[in-house]
GROMACS .gro file of C-alpha atoms in nm:
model
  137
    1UNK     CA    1   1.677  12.054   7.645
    2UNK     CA    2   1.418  12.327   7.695
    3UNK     CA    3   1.523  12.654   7.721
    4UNK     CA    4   1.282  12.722   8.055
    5UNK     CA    5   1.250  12.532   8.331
    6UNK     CA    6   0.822  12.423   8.395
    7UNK     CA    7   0.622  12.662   8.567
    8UNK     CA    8   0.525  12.588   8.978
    9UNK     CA    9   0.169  12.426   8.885
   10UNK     CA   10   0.051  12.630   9.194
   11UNK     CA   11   0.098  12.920   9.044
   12UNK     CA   12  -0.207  13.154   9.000
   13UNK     CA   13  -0.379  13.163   8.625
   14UNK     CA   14  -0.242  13.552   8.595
   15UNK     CA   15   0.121  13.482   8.697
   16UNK     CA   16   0.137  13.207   8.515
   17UNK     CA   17   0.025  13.409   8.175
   18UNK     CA   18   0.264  13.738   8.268
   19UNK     CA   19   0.549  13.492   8.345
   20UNK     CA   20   0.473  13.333   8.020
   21UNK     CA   21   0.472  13.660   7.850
   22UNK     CA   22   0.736  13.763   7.950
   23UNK     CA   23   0.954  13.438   7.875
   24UNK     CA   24   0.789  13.530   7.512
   25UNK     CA   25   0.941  13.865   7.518
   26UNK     CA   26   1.303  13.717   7.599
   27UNK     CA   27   1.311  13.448   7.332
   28UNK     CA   28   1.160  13.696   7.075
   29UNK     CA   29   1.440  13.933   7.188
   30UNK     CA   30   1.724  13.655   7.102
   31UNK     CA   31   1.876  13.793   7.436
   32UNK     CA   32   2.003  13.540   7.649
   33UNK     CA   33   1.971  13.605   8.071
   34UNK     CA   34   2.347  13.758   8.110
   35UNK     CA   35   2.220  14.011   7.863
   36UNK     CA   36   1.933  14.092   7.993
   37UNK     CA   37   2.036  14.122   8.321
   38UNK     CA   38   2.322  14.348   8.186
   39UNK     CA   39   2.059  14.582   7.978
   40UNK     CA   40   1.829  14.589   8.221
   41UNK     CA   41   2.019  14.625   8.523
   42UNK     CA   42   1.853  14.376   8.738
   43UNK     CA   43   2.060  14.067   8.800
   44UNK     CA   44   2.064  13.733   8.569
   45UNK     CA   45   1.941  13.522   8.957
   46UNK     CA   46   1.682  13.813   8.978
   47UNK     CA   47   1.597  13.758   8.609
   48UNK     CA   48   1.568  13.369   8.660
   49UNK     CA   49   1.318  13.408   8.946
   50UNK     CA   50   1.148  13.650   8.804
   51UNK     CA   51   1.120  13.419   8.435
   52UNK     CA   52   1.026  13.085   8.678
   53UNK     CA   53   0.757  13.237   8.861
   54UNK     CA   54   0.907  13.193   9.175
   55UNK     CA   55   0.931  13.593   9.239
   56UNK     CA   56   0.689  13.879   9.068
   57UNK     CA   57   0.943  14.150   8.934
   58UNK     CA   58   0.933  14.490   9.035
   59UNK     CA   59   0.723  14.733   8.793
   60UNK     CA   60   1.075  14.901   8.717
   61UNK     CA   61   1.212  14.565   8.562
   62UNK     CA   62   0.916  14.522   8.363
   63UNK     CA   63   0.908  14.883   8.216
   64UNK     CA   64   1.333  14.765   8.181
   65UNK     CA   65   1.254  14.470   7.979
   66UNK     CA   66   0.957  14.631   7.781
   67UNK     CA   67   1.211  14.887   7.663
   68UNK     CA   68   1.483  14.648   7.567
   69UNK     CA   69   1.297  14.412   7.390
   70UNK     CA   70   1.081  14.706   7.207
   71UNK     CA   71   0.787  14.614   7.346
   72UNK     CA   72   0.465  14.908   7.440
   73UNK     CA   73   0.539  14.962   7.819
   74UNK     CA   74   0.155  14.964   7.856
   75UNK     CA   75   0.069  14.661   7.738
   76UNK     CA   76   0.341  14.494   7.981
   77UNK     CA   77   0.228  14.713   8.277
   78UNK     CA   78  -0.108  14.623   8.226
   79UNK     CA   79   0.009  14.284   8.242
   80UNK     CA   80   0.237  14.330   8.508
   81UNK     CA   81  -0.096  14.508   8.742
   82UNK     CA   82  -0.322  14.221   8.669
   83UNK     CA   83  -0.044  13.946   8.802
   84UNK     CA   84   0.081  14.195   9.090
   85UNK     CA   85  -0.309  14.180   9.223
   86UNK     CA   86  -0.282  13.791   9.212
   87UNK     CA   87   0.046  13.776   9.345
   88UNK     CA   88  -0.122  13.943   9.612
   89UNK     CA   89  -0.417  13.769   9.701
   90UNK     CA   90  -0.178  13.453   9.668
   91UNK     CA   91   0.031  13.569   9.952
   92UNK     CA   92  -0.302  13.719  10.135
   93UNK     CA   93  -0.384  13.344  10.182
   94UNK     CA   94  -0.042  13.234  10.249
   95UNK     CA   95  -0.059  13.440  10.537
   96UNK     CA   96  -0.360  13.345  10.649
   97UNK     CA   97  -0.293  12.996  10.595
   98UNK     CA   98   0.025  13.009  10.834
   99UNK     CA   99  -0.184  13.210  11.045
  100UNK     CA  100  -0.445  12.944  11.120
  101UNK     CA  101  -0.191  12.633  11.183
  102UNK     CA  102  -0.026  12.914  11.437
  103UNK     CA  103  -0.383  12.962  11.602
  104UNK     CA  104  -0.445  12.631  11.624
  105UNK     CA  105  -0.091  12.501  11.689
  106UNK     CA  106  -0.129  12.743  12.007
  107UNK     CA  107  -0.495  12.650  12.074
  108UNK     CA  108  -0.361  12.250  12.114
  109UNK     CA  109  -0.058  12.407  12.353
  110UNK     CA  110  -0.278  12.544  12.578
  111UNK     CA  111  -0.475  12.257  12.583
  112UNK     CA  112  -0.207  12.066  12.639
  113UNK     CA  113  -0.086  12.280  12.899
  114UNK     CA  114  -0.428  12.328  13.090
  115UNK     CA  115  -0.523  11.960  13.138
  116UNK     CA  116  -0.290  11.844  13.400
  117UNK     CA  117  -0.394  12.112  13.583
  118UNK     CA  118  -0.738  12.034  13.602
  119UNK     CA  119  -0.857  12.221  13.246
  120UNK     CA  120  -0.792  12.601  13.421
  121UNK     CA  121  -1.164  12.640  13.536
  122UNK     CA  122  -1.084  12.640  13.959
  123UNK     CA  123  -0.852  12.947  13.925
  124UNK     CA  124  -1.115  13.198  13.739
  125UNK     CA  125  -1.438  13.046  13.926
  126UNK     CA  126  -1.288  13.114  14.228
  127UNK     CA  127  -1.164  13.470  14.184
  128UNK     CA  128  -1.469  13.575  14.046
  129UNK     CA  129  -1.615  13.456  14.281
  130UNK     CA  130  -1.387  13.590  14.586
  131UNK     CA  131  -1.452  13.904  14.444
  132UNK     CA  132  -1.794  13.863  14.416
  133UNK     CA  133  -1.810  13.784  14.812
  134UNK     CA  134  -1.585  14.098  14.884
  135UNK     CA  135  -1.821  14.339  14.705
  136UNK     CA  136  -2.154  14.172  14.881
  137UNK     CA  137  -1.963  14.259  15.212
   0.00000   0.00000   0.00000
């Protein structure tokens, strides 16, 4: 049985590689999960996310795990900005993704709302227009 479980396929080409890396750094370490959660002082569920590249770890568990498995914290970091950008822009058009099906989920509402009563053009045409006739008076 493999050791890690397969990466989300929609993750992003730079979280995929620092997640890689840093599952890499663990098996090169010998350290199991329990220990590295115990050296590193972020917890072994934390540690699992963070290995399956279902959550980007902080920049303080990274600089953590660099020193406890002896790797160059700059190499890691440098790593660890590159992925955090992605991570980013991944969630940038999350957002916007849920933001659109919102817009339109509300746009097809008030659509639905409007028709029975006659698509909501009598009740502005005729204010502007009342106020129209008021000011000509």
């Amino acid at each position: 049985m493999p050791r890690w479980k397969a990466l989300p396929e929609e993750l992003d080409p730079q979280i995929r590689e620092f997640a890689s890396q840093l599952r890499r750094l663990v098996d090169r370490s010998g350290l199991n999960i329990n220990a590295v959660a115990d050296r590193t002082g972020f917890s072994k569920t934390s540690w699992e996310r963070y290995l399956n590249g279902r959550l980007l770890p902080p920049r303080r568990a990274v600089v953590a795990l660099a020193d406890v498995t002896s790797t160059p914290q700059h190499h890691l970091t440098t790593m660890w900005e590159l992925a955090e950008r992605a991570w980013s822009r991944a969630e940038m058009r999350h957002d916007m993704t849920i933001e659109a099906i919102r817009i339109t989920q509300a746009r097809e509402a008030l659509g639905a709302a409007s028709d029975p009563v006659g698509g909501g053009r009598s009740g502005p045409g005729r204010s502007a227009g009342g106020r129209h006739s008021a000011a000509g008076s």
